[in-house]
Tab-separated table of C-alpha atoms in Angstrom:
chain	number	residue	atom	x	y	z
D	1	UNK	CA	0.139	0.012	-0.053
D	2	UNK	CA	1.420	3.394	-1.045
D	3	UNK	CA	2.186	6.041	1.666
D	4	UNK	CA	-0.622	8.168	0.477
D	5	UNK	CA	-3.304	5.067	1.139
D	6	UNK	CA	-1.742	4.594	4.233
D	7	UNK	CA	-2.290	7.987	5.536
D	8	UNK	CA	-5.829	8.248	4.343
D	9	UNK	CA	-6.522	5.270	5.946
D	10	UNK	CA	-5.103	6.557	9.219
D	11	UNK	CA	-7.225	9.683	9.011
D	12	UNK	CA	-10.414	7.871	8.289
D	13	UNK	CA	-9.893	5.658	11.410
D	14	UNK	CA	-9.279	8.818	13.491
D	15	UNK	CA	-12.103	10.767	12.171
D	16	UNK	CA	-14.685	8.257	11.870
D	17	UNK	CA	-13.882	6.276	14.951
D	18	UNK	CA	-13.963	3.096	12.869
D	19	UNK	CA	-11.430	-0.055	13.225
D	20	UNK	CA	-8.876	-0.304	10.871
D	21	UNK	CA	-9.904	-3.451	9.111
D	22	UNK	CA	-13.121	-2.114	8.022
D	23	UNK	CA	-11.448	0.664	6.178
D	24	UNK	CA	-11.047	-1.121	2.770
D	25	UNK	CA	-10.480	0.555	-0.511
D	26	UNK	CA	-13.979	-0.127	-1.460
D	27	UNK	CA	-15.681	0.883	1.979
D	28	UNK	CA	-18.052	4.027	1.410
D	29	UNK	CA	-17.797	6.557	3.907
D	30	UNK	CA	-21.467	6.802	4.352
D	31	UNK	CA	-22.892	3.251	3.610
D	32	UNK	CA	-19.980	1.237	5.369
D	33	UNK	CA	-17.962	3.398	7.783
D	34	UNK	CA	-21.113	5.463	9.335
D	35	UNK	CA	-20.314	8.943	8.270
D	36	UNK	CA	-23.121	11.510	7.496
D	37	UNK	CA	-22.898	14.395	5.280
D	38	UNK	CA	-21.001	16.695	7.970
D	39	UNK	CA	-18.327	13.841	8.473
D	40	UNK	CA	-17.373	13.846	4.894
D	41	UNK	CA	-16.994	17.461	4.772
D	42	UNK	CA	-14.601	17.407	8.064
D	43	UNK	CA	-12.859	14.158	6.225
D	44	UNK	CA	-12.293	16.147	2.902
D	45	UNK	CA	-10.789	19.097	4.985
D	46	UNK	CA	-8.523	16.818	6.787
D	47	UNK	CA	-7.270	15.354	3.611
D	48	UNK	CA	-6.526	18.942	2.372
D	49	UNK	CA	-4.747	19.690	5.528
D	50	UNK	CA	-2.970	16.415	5.633
D	51	UNK	CA	-1.771	16.346	2.079
D	52	UNK	CA	-1.606	19.993	1.466
D	53	UNK	CA	-3.877	20.005	-1.635
D	54	UNK	CA	-7.215	21.680	-2.723
D	55	UNK	CA	-10.046	19.678	-3.177
D	56	UNK	CA	-12.772	21.779	-4.722
D	57	UNK	CA	-16.135	21.162	-3.798
D	58	UNK	CA	-17.419	19.064	-7.286
D	59	UNK	CA	-14.477	16.940	-6.670
D	60	UNK	CA	-15.370	16.623	-3.225
D	61	UNK	CA	-18.728	15.334	-3.879
D	62	UNK	CA	-17.368	12.510	-6.244
D	63	UNK	CA	-15.214	10.989	-3.327
D	64	UNK	CA	-17.327	8.267	-1.935
D	65	UNK	CA	-15.148	5.765	-0.929
D	66	UNK	CA	-11.481	5.191	0.363
D	67	UNK	CA	-10.243	4.376	-2.933
D	68	UNK	CA	-11.758	7.482	-4.440
D	69	UNK	CA	-9.930	9.635	-1.837
D	70	UNK	CA	-6.781	7.806	-2.285
D	71	UNK	CA	-6.983	8.161	-6.182
D	72	UNK	CA	-7.786	11.769	-6.355
D	73	UNK	CA	-4.882	12.604	-3.837
D	74	UNK	CA	-2.424	10.512	-5.634
D	75	UNK	CA	-3.476	12.266	-9.134
D	76	UNK	CA	-3.067	15.804	-7.330
D	77	UNK	CA	0.281	14.864	-6.002
D	78	UNK	CA	1.558	13.490	-9.279
D	79	UNK	CA	0.450	16.549	-11.220
F	1	UNK	CA	-53.692	31.275	30.825
F	2	UNK	CA	-53.163	30.573	34.548
F	3	UNK	CA	-53.939	26.919	35.839
F	4	UNK	CA	-54.394	26.597	39.311
F	5	UNK	CA	-52.960	23.626	41.248
F	6	UNK	CA	-56.155	21.660	41.012
F	7	UNK	CA	-57.008	21.764	37.142
F	8	UNK	CA	-53.604	20.630	36.129
F	9	UNK	CA	-52.084	17.242	35.838
F	10	UNK	CA	-49.405	16.270	38.537
F	11	UNK	CA	-45.675	16.198	37.639
F	12	UNK	CA	-43.239	14.101	39.579
F	13	UNK	CA	-39.587	13.319	39.366
F	14	UNK	CA	-38.496	9.524	38.706
F	15	UNK	CA	-34.928	10.086	37.608
F	16	UNK	CA	-31.819	12.170	38.186
F	17	UNK	CA	-28.238	12.570	36.943
F	18	UNK	CA	-25.513	14.724	38.042
F	19	UNK	CA	-21.889	15.366	36.957
F	20	UNK	CA	-20.016	18.287	38.665
F	21	UNK	CA	-17.461	19.093	41.018
F	22	UNK	CA	-18.269	16.691	43.763
F	23	UNK	CA	-17.958	13.969	40.873
F	24	UNK	CA	-20.043	11.700	38.899
F	25	UNK	CA	-23.330	10.180	40.037
F	26	UNK	CA	-26.308	11.319	41.991
F	27	UNK	CA	-25.593	9.105	45.264
F	28	UNK	CA	-21.759	9.823	45.289
F	29	UNK	CA	-22.273	13.596	44.742
F	30	UNK	CA	-24.877	13.761	47.505
F	31	UNK	CA	-23.079	11.658	50.081
F	32	UNK	CA	-20.138	13.993	49.339
F	33	UNK	CA	-22.087	17.120	49.845
F	34	UNK	CA	-23.778	15.697	53.338
F	35	UNK	CA	-20.078	15.041	54.488
F	36	UNK	CA	-19.447	18.438	54.095
F	37	UNK	CA	-16.783	18.045	51.364
F	38	UNK	CA	-15.729	20.622	48.987
F	39	UNK	CA	-15.267	20.367	45.046
F	40	UNK	CA	-13.361	23.743	44.938
F	41	UNK	CA	-9.678	23.608	43.872
F	42	UNK	CA	-6.903	25.577	41.674
F	43	UNK	CA	-7.896	25.603	38.139
F	44	UNK	CA	-6.533	23.115	36.149
F	45	UNK	CA	-7.862	23.322	32.865
F	46	UNK	CA	-5.477	26.208	31.863
F	47	UNK	CA	-3.059	28.190	33.478
F	48	UNK	CA	-5.164	31.042	35.113
F	49	UNK	CA	-1.691	33.274	35.766
F	50	UNK	CA	-2.497	36.897	35.053
F	51	UNK	CA	-6.204	36.463	35.970
F	52	UNK	CA	-7.105	37.504	39.476
F	53	UNK	CA	-9.226	34.373	40.224
F	54	UNK	CA	-7.290	30.936	40.113
F	55	UNK	CA	-10.157	28.684	41.621
F	56	UNK	CA	-13.084	26.772	40.509
F	57	UNK	CA	-15.223	23.737	40.860
F	58	UNK	CA	-13.921	21.359	37.995
F	59	UNK	CA	-15.167	17.853	37.586
F	60	UNK	CA	-12.779	15.204	39.158
F	61	UNK	CA	-10.945	13.057	36.423
F	62	UNK	CA	-10.981	9.417	36.962
F	63	UNK	CA	-12.615	6.259	36.321
F	64	UNK	CA	-16.474	6.299	36.633
F	65	UNK	CA	-16.261	3.517	39.333
F	66	UNK	CA	-14.592	5.893	41.620
F	67	UNK	CA	-17.410	8.646	40.947
F	68	UNK	CA	-15.166	10.575	38.470
F	69	UNK	CA	-15.023	11.272	35.045
F	70	UNK	CA	-13.168	9.986	32.254
F	71	UNK	CA	-14.890	11.401	28.883
F	72	UNK	CA	-14.132	8.410	26.707
F	73	UNK	CA	-15.984	6.127	28.798
F	74	UNK	CA	-19.128	8.209	27.930
F	75	UNK	CA	-18.681	9.600	24.577
F	76	UNK	CA	-16.658	8.258	21.592
F	77	UNK	CA	-13.678	10.420	20.526
F	78	UNK	CA	-15.339	10.809	17.100
F	79	UNK	CA	-18.240	12.191	18.975
F	80	UNK	CA	-16.286	14.319	21.193
F	81	UNK	CA	-15.100	16.458	18.119
F	82	UNK	CA	-18.822	17.259	17.422
F	83	UNK	CA	-19.637	18.278	21.045
F	84	UNK	CA	-18.606	21.209	23.190
F	85	UNK	CA	-17.746	20.198	26.917
F	86	UNK	CA	-21.041	21.425	27.995
F	87	UNK	CA	-22.959	19.081	25.494
F	88	UNK	CA	-20.833	16.159	26.921
F	89	UNK	CA	-21.594	16.877	30.610
F	90	UNK	CA	-25.465	17.439	29.606
F	91	UNK	CA	-25.436	13.943	27.920
F	92	UNK	CA	-23.660	12.279	30.767
F	93	UNK	CA	-26.262	13.493	33.402
F	94	UNK	CA	-29.079	12.888	30.870
F	95	UNK	CA	-27.983	9.433	30.333
F	96	UNK	CA	-27.854	8.675	34.126
F	97	UNK	CA	-31.334	10.259	34.560
F	98	UNK	CA	-32.787	8.328	31.868
F	99	UNK	CA	-31.375	5.151	33.087
F	100	UNK	CA	-32.277	6.020	37.064
F	101	UNK	CA	-35.922	6.491	35.765
F	102	UNK	CA	-36.190	3.191	33.813
F	103	UNK	CA	-38.215	4.855	31.137
F	104	UNK	CA	-37.980	3.226	27.770
F	105	UNK	CA	-40.784	4.129	25.460
F	106	UNK	CA	-41.696	1.334	23.270
F	107	UNK	CA	-44.478	2.752	21.106
F	108	UNK	CA	-44.227	5.765	18.671
F	109	UNK	CA	-47.040	7.323	20.583
F	110	UNK	CA	-44.911	6.995	23.874
F	111	UNK	CA	-41.681	8.426	22.020
F	112	UNK	CA	-43.575	11.487	20.716
F	113	UNK	CA	-45.072	12.183	24.358
F	114	UNK	CA	-41.311	12.204	25.861
F	115	UNK	CA	-39.507	15.476	25.179
F	116	UNK	CA	-36.288	17.058	26.264
F	117	UNK	CA	-35.619	20.361	27.798
F	118	UNK	CA	-32.005	20.950	28.713
F	119	UNK	CA	-30.753	24.526	29.050
F	120	UNK	CA	-27.254	26.519	29.237
F	121	UNK	CA	-26.292	29.635	30.294
F	122	UNK	CA	-23.497	30.193	27.957
F	123	UNK	CA	-22.875	27.080	25.642
F	124	UNK	CA	-19.717	26.212	23.667
F	125	UNK	CA	-17.634	29.019	24.953
F	126	UNK	CA	-14.138	26.910	24.470
F	127	UNK	CA	-15.248	25.747	21.086
F	128	UNK	CA	-16.223	29.433	20.231
F	129	UNK	CA	-12.630	30.644	21.572
F	130	UNK	CA	-10.596	28.123	19.799
F	131	UNK	CA	-12.463	28.232	16.428
F	132	UNK	CA	-11.870	32.159	16.668
F	133	UNK	CA	-8.354	31.622	16.928
F	134	UNK	CA	-8.314	29.546	13.950
F	135	UNK	CA	-10.164	32.113	12.042
F	136	UNK	CA	-7.758	35.003	13.292
F	137	UNK	CA	-4.986	32.993	12.165
F	138	UNK	CA	-6.353	33.310	8.433
F	139	UNK	CA	-8.007	29.666	8.297
F	140	UNK	CA	-11.468	30.443	8.056
F	141	UNK	CA	-11.659	28.180	5.343
F	142	UNK	CA	-10.575	25.383	7.863
F	143	UNK	CA	-13.499	25.838	10.336
F	144	UNK	CA	-14.959	22.574	10.999
F	145	UNK	CA	-18.565	21.779	10.095
F	146	UNK	CA	-19.147	20.562	13.573
F	147	UNK	CA	-18.184	24.166	15.057
F	148	UNK	CA	-22.000	25.438	14.937
F	149	UNK	CA	-23.655	22.460	16.113
F	150	UNK	CA	-20.973	21.682	18.760
F	151	UNK	CA	-21.668	25.375	20.281
F	152	UNK	CA	-25.271	25.758	20.162
F	153	UNK	CA	-27.051	25.484	23.488
F	154	UNK	CA	-30.029	23.634	22.240
F	155	UNK	CA	-27.936	20.739	20.747
F	156	UNK	CA	-27.746	19.214	24.170
F	157	UNK	CA	-31.617	18.158	23.922
F	158	UNK	CA	-31.027	17.744	20.294
F	159	UNK	CA	-28.429	14.635	21.040
F	160	UNK	CA	-30.470	13.343	23.939
F	161	UNK	CA	-33.376	12.985	21.734
F	162	UNK	CA	-31.384	11.362	18.967
F	163	UNK	CA	-29.843	8.934	21.407
F	164	UNK	CA	-32.946	7.948	23.038
F	165	UNK	CA	-35.551	8.434	20.058
F	166	UNK	CA	-37.399	11.031	22.263
F	167	UNK	CA	-39.576	12.925	19.595
F	168	UNK	CA	-41.765	14.937	21.901
F	169	UNK	CA	-41.143	18.760	22.610
F	170	UNK	CA	-37.321	19.583	22.125
F	171	UNK	CA	-36.391	22.878	23.533
F	172	UNK	CA	-33.777	24.771	25.464
F	173	UNK	CA	-33.833	27.459	28.039
F	174	UNK	CA	-30.972	30.191	28.127
F	175	UNK	CA	-31.552	32.701	31.097
F	176	UNK	CA	-27.904	32.682	32.507
F	177	UNK	CA	-27.702	31.332	35.864
F	178	UNK	CA	-31.254	30.569	36.120
F	179	UNK	CA	-31.459	28.339	33.329
F	180	UNK	CA	-31.291	24.917	35.262
F	181	UNK	CA	-34.691	25.912	37.163
F	182	UNK	CA	-36.503	27.408	34.217
F	183	UNK	CA	-35.708	24.551	32.140
F	184	UNK	CA	-37.203	22.107	34.849
F	185	UNK	CA	-40.020	24.478	35.833
F	186	UNK	CA	-41.068	25.012	32.105
F	187	UNK	CA	-40.725	21.457	31.207
F	188	UNK	CA	-42.906	20.603	34.315
F	189	UNK	CA	-45.385	22.870	32.733
F	190	UNK	CA	-45.567	21.127	29.480
F	191	UNK	CA	-46.487	18.089	30.954
F	192	UNK	CA	-48.963	19.623	33.522
F	193	UNK	CA	-50.861	21.158	30.421
F	194	UNK	CA	-50.660	17.754	28.580
F	195	UNK	CA	-48.262	18.425	25.783
F	196	UNK	CA	-45.976	15.641	26.916
F	197	UNK	CA	-46.128	12.710	29.564
F	198	UNK	CA	-42.354	12.773	30.210
F	199	UNK	CA	-39.697	15.344	29.715
F	200	UNK	CA	-35.808	15.148	30.312
F	201	UNK	CA	-34.959	18.663	31.706
F	202	UNK	CA	-32.024	20.274	33.429
F	203	UNK	CA	-29.007	22.294	32.819
F	204	UNK	CA	-25.415	22.018	31.799
F	205	UNK	CA	-22.448	24.355	31.616
F	206	UNK	CA	-18.623	24.173	30.990
F	207	UNK	CA	-17.459	27.847	30.889
F	208	UNK	CA	-14.319	27.167	33.440
F	209	UNK	CA	-11.885	28.205	30.526
F	210	UNK	CA	-9.798	31.016	30.149
F	211	UNK	CA	-12.371	33.052	28.292
F	212	UNK	CA	-15.118	32.262	30.596
F	213	UNK	CA	-13.074	33.051	33.840
F	214	UNK	CA	-11.545	36.429	32.302
F	215	UNK	CA	-15.137	37.320	31.369
F	216	UNK	CA	-16.347	36.890	34.867
F	217	UNK	CA	-13.233	38.291	36.470
F	218	UNK	CA	-14.043	41.529	34.278
F	219	UNK	CA	-17.650	41.735	35.910
F	220	UNK	CA	-15.998	41.572	39.222
F	221	UNK	CA	-18.070	38.651	40.440
F	222	UNK	CA	-15.498	36.122	41.064
F	223	UNK	CA	-13.650	35.491	44.505
F	224	UNK	CA	-10.069	36.193	44.207
F	225	UNK	CA	-8.802	36.216	47.766
F	226	UNK	CA	-8.592	32.654	48.214
F	227	UNK	CA	-6.334	31.348	45.365
F	228	UNK	CA	-4.279	29.473	47.857
F	229	UNK	CA	-7.148	28.102	49.996
F	230	UNK	CA	-9.588	27.271	47.183
F	231	UNK	CA	-11.946	25.385	49.580
F	232	UNK	CA	-12.480	28.407	51.537
F	233	UNK	CA	-13.378	30.382	48.260
F	234	UNK	CA	-17.017	29.842	48.204
F	235	UNK	CA	-18.668	31.224	51.465
F	236	UNK	CA	-22.114	32.303	51.169
F	237	UNK	CA	-23.236	34.876	53.658
F	238	UNK	CA	-19.955	35.016	55.167
F	239	UNK	CA	-18.375	38.437	55.988
F	240	UNK	CA	-15.240	37.558	54.266
F	241	UNK	CA	-17.055	36.554	51.027
F	242	UNK	CA	-15.592	38.395	47.948
F	243	UNK	CA	-17.258	36.833	44.946
F	244	UNK	CA	-18.304	33.491	43.514
F	245	UNK	CA	-16.563	30.516	42.272
F	246	UNK	CA	-17.379	29.047	39.095
F	247	UNK	CA	-18.258	25.515	38.755
F	248	UNK	CA	-18.951	23.222	35.618
F	249	UNK	CA	-21.092	20.233	35.139
F	250	UNK	CA	-24.749	19.164	34.579
F	251	UNK	CA	-28.024	18.245	36.409
F	252	UNK	CA	-30.737	16.524	34.573
F	253	UNK	CA	-34.019	15.199	36.024
F	254	UNK	CA	-36.814	12.888	34.417
F	255	UNK	CA	-40.140	14.756	34.821
F	256	UNK	CA	-43.281	12.420	34.547
F	257	UNK	CA	-47.000	12.888	34.715
F	258	UNK	CA	-47.891	11.243	37.886
F	259	UNK	CA	-50.423	8.590	36.919
F	260	UNK	CA	-47.819	7.619	34.113
F	261	UNK	CA	-45.183	7.019	36.661
F	262	UNK	CA	-47.425	5.155	38.961
F	263	UNK	CA	-48.771	2.985	36.251
F	264	UNK	CA	-45.402	1.652	35.439
F	265	UNK	CA	-44.382	1.424	39.048
F	266	UNK	CA	-41.507	3.953	38.644
F	267	UNK	CA	-39.732	5.186	41.661
F	268	UNK	CA	-40.899	8.756	42.619
F	269	UNK	CA	-38.222	11.238	44.335
F	270	UNK	CA	-40.907	13.992	44.610
F	271	UNK	CA	-43.633	16.197	42.841
F	272	UNK	CA	-42.966	19.373	41.262
F	273	UNK	CA	-45.845	21.657	42.937
F	274	UNK	CA	-44.893	25.354	42.398
F	275	UNK	CA	-42.857	27.238	39.998
F	276	UNK	CA	-42.692	31.078	39.750
F	277	UNK	CA	-40.814	33.443	37.588
F	278	UNK	CA	-40.271	37.288	37.851
F	279	UNK	CA	-37.787	39.867	36.086
F	280	UNK	CA	-36.268	42.720	38.073
F	281	UNK	CA	-36.451	45.502	35.064
F	282	UNK	CA	-33.639	46.898	36.908
F	283	UNK	CA	-29.976	46.325	36.300
F	284	UNK	CA	-27.852	44.020	33.779
F	285	UNK	CA	-26.107	42.111	36.455
F	286	UNK	CA	-27.240	43.477	39.887
F	287	UNK	CA	-30.373	42.507	41.749
F	288	UNK	CA	-32.994	44.931	42.585
F	289	UNK	CA	-33.026	46.588	46.166
F	290	UNK	CA	-34.386	44.181	48.689
F	291	UNK	CA	-34.314	41.472	46.053
F	292	UNK	CA	-37.528	42.468	44.971
F	293	UNK	CA	-37.476	40.174	42.018
F	294	UNK	CA	-36.571	37.127	44.265
F	295	UNK	CA	-39.585	37.771	46.435
F	296	UNK	CA	-42.006	38.075	43.658
F	297	UNK	CA	-40.390	34.745	42.100
F	298	UNK	CA	-41.009	32.974	45.347
F	299	UNK	CA	-44.380	34.587	45.915
F	300	UNK	CA	-45.463	33.308	42.601
F	301	UNK	CA	-44.232	29.975	42.933
F	302	UNK	CA	-46.271	29.707	46.407
F	303	UNK	CA	-49.109	30.816	44.410
F	304	UNK	CA	-49.091	28.211	41.809
F	305	UNK	CA	-48.214	25.350	44.316
F	306	UNK	CA	-51.366	26.792	46.352
F	307	UNK	CA	-49.422	26.666	49.759
F	308	UNK	CA	-48.080	29.300	52.054
F	309	UNK	CA	-44.456	30.121	52.884
F	310	UNK	CA	-44.905	28.435	56.634
F	311	UNK	CA	-45.465	24.933	54.698
F	312	UNK	CA	-41.710	25.093	53.480
F	313	UNK	CA	-39.144	23.511	55.452
F	314	UNK	CA	-36.041	23.899	53.239
F	315	UNK	CA	-34.932	26.490	50.920
F	316	UNK	CA	-31.886	25.887	48.792
F	317	UNK	CA	-30.815	29.538	48.090
F	318	UNK	CA	-29.191	30.967	45.027
F	319	UNK	CA	-26.619	32.203	47.494
F	320	UNK	CA	-23.520	32.476	45.337
F	321	UNK	CA	-20.942	33.985	47.926
F	322	UNK	CA	-21.422	37.723	46.581
F	323	UNK	CA	-22.857	40.725	48.138
F	324	UNK	CA	-26.194	39.866	46.824
F	325	UNK	CA	-26.469	36.760	49.229
F	326	UNK	CA	-27.873	39.262	52.181
F	327	UNK	CA	-30.582	40.615	49.696
F	328	UNK	CA	-31.842	36.959	48.953
F	329	UNK	CA	-31.814	36.301	52.733
F	330	UNK	CA	-33.926	39.628	53.361
F	331	UNK	CA	-36.335	38.681	50.585
F	332	UNK	CA	-36.841	35.238	52.269
F	333	UNK	CA	-37.045	36.840	55.919
F	334	UNK	CA	-39.906	39.087	54.264
F	335	UNK	CA	-41.665	36.481	52.624
F	336	UNK	CA	-41.626	33.899	55.432
F	337	UNK	CA	-42.290	36.298	58.334
F	338	UNK	CA	-42.619	34.318	61.590
F	339	UNK	CA	-42.042	31.141	60.186
F	340	UNK	CA	-38.715	31.694	59.042
F	341	UNK	CA	-37.635	30.860	62.740
F	342	UNK	CA	-38.377	26.984	61.672
F	343	UNK	CA	-36.836	27.385	58.314
F	344	UNK	CA	-33.461	25.688	57.187
F	345	UNK	CA	-31.927	27.537	54.162
F	346	UNK	CA	-28.506	26.450	52.965
F	347	UNK	CA	-26.176	27.344	49.913
F	348	UNK	CA	-24.699	24.326	48.299
F	349	UNK	CA	-22.816	26.561	45.862
F	350	UNK	CA	-20.383	26.642	49.125
F	351	UNK	CA	-19.397	22.934	48.143
F	352	UNK	CA	-19.987	22.622	44.307
F	353	UNK	CA	-19.314	26.461	43.217
F	354	UNK	CA	-21.737	28.118	41.038
F	355	UNK	CA	-22.563	26.036	37.834
F	356	UNK	CA	-24.289	28.841	36.217
F	357	UNK	CA	-26.906	27.421	33.758
F	358	UNK	CA	-26.364	23.904	35.578
F	359	UNK	CA	-26.959	25.173	39.054
F	360	UNK	CA	-30.573	25.352	39.403
F	361	UNK	CA	-30.627	21.812	38.010
F	362	UNK	CA	-28.265	20.401	40.485
F	363	UNK	CA	-29.760	22.305	43.431
F	364	UNK	CA	-33.277	21.157	42.479
F	365	UNK	CA	-31.927	17.575	42.593
F	366	UNK	CA	-30.388	18.363	46.174
F	367	UNK	CA	-33.754	19.758	47.387
F	368	UNK	CA	-35.500	16.572	46.530
F	369	UNK	CA	-32.767	14.603	48.079
F	370	UNK	CA	-33.213	16.838	51.217
F	371	UNK	CA	-36.970	15.714	51.244
F	372	UNK	CA	-36.124	12.044	50.502
F	373	UNK	CA	-33.509	11.820	53.448
F	374	UNK	CA	-34.815	14.530	55.757
F	375	UNK	CA	-31.272	16.137	55.757
F	376	UNK	CA	-30.380	19.587	55.078
F	377	UNK	CA	-27.163	19.931	53.170
F	378	UNK	CA	-24.583	22.347	54.911
F	379	UNK	CA	-23.570	25.845	53.912
F	380	UNK	CA	-19.509	25.510	54.336
F	381	UNK	CA	-17.501	28.369	55.297
F	382	UNK	CA	-20.048	30.226	56.729
F	383	UNK	CA	-17.923	31.236	59.962
F	384	UNK	CA	-19.109	34.814	60.674
F	385	UNK	CA	-22.645	35.836	58.927
F	386	UNK	CA	-22.440	39.386	57.529
F	387	UNK	CA	-25.993	39.761	58.457
F	388	UNK	CA	-27.842	37.983	61.436
F	389	UNK	CA	-30.915	36.221	60.715
F	390	UNK	CA	-33.481	33.794	62.648
F	391	UNK	CA	-32.960	31.518	59.839
F	392	UNK	CA	-31.076	28.475	60.202
F	393	UNK	CA	-28.329	28.576	57.502
F	394	UNK	CA	-27.186	25.058	58.254
F	395	UNK	CA	-23.443	26.486	59.005
F	396	UNK	CA	-20.610	23.756	58.049
F	397	UNK	CA	-22.359	20.334	58.993
F	398	UNK	CA	-25.510	18.759	57.503
F	399	UNK	CA	-28.674	18.713	59.669
F	400	UNK	CA	-31.288	15.968	60.087
F	401	UNK	CA	-34.540	17.633	59.927
F	402	UNK	CA	-38.248	16.977	59.212
F	403	UNK	CA	-38.195	18.006	55.290
F	404	UNK	CA	-41.529	17.503	53.175
F	405	UNK	CA	-41.625	20.666	51.057
F	406	UNK	CA	-38.425	22.571	49.729
F	407	UNK	CA	-38.137	25.494	47.551
F	408	UNK	CA	-35.183	26.142	45.485
F	409	UNK	CA	-34.063	29.687	44.102
F	410	UNK	CA	-32.200	30.678	41.091
F	411	UNK	CA	-31.342	34.235	39.686
F	412	UNK	CA	-29.518	35.172	36.497
F	413	UNK	CA	-27.823	38.096	34.852
F	414	UNK	CA	-30.485	40.283	33.061
F	415	UNK	CA	-32.615	40.385	36.424
F	416	UNK	CA	-34.373	36.992	35.975
F	417	UNK	CA	-35.452	34.826	38.974
F	418	UNK	CA	-37.195	31.514	39.102
F	419	UNK	CA	-38.336	29.534	42.158
F	420	UNK	CA	-39.228	25.851	42.275
F	421	UNK	CA	-41.187	24.163	44.905
F	422	UNK	CA	-40.944	20.460	45.309
F	423	UNK	CA	-42.941	18.097	47.837
F	424	UNK	CA	-42.524	14.693	49.149
F	425	UNK	CA	-45.226	12.121	47.346
């Protein structure tokens, strides 16, 4: 697993208070990890802080799973 | 619309919860109070250097089994980010009270007949402070989506309703240091008028933070002469008193319509028989001459209870350890007349400090326990009263006395006054 993926997972565990084993790439923040809409706003802000990236609202809306987040951040970091 | 005692439904208390400077859990707090222990110490939440007041009543930290508070035993770290400390305190006291009452609505109708009314004087002050710093640092776009719901006073009632599925009236009271009594009195009215059968009601506060202490220091309301002897700082009616000591915590009760409580075999602590309110229309922080507002609130409470002052055995005074103590005493003497000679009146703020919006709630609970156990809790540090009185102010040690009816006073900045009367069932 990439460094980015590791860090994303850690942030999700910390912010949503879920077990690490549940944070699989396919896991949906809302459907599988118990997040509500405000949790996802906070989560996106935490990603922005941790990775020093800007995630505009329309992009944030498309981030539904752990993998979505990792892919988006990896793409930004590669650019 | 005025309802006399005869044509409204009876309201009793079937559950109680406290977290405060004397610890966690009603029985633990009550036994420490009766033993004459104090919950006041030097401030640990922040470094008070540079401020004139260094003492407060903070909730002792430790395991629940020892009657102390470990926040994570009650609220997940995930949820703590969504709740200022005052909400956490309110949730903990509400959880204890609901469990104590044994009330679990099982139908939609029962859920809709169960409401919540938990007030606070100030709300999420520390959260507002921390978030303001973030904004001042140019990080306004990094404000948490939980900032607003963490700071709003009615979110205590909101969280309690969500946790238990209570879908009845959901309300919150904000009347500074009278919030707790107003919440219980107003919630009792909601039941008396038939708008709900059960109400979870009380007050919560967590303003022992740098901004809170600095703010009350600026009003010259806090004690500043006992920084090295914190347990001596809260001394209602004593000639050496020099201001109140701020406390934190929450008190919550479960109010229930009498027949509803009886039908399910609930334990009943006491009945709420009277509630009176008044406004001073005088000054933003000082009480009016002779504490006329207090006098009128107590008079209104007696009228709503349909009793006379001589029926009351114990008064839990507002008694904050400020100059206003003697004005309240004067008002009580005026109201009670000759029957003042057989009255016991104490200020439990001498042991807990002043819990602001939670004060009226924990003191209503103390008044009901005074009835249950026939014990008047003591006024600590009352060494030399600044004003003599025929009223027994229960100096230093608790007294075993026959107590069937008790009155609890709370007054707040803005000139708001409330009195609650409870009676043995």
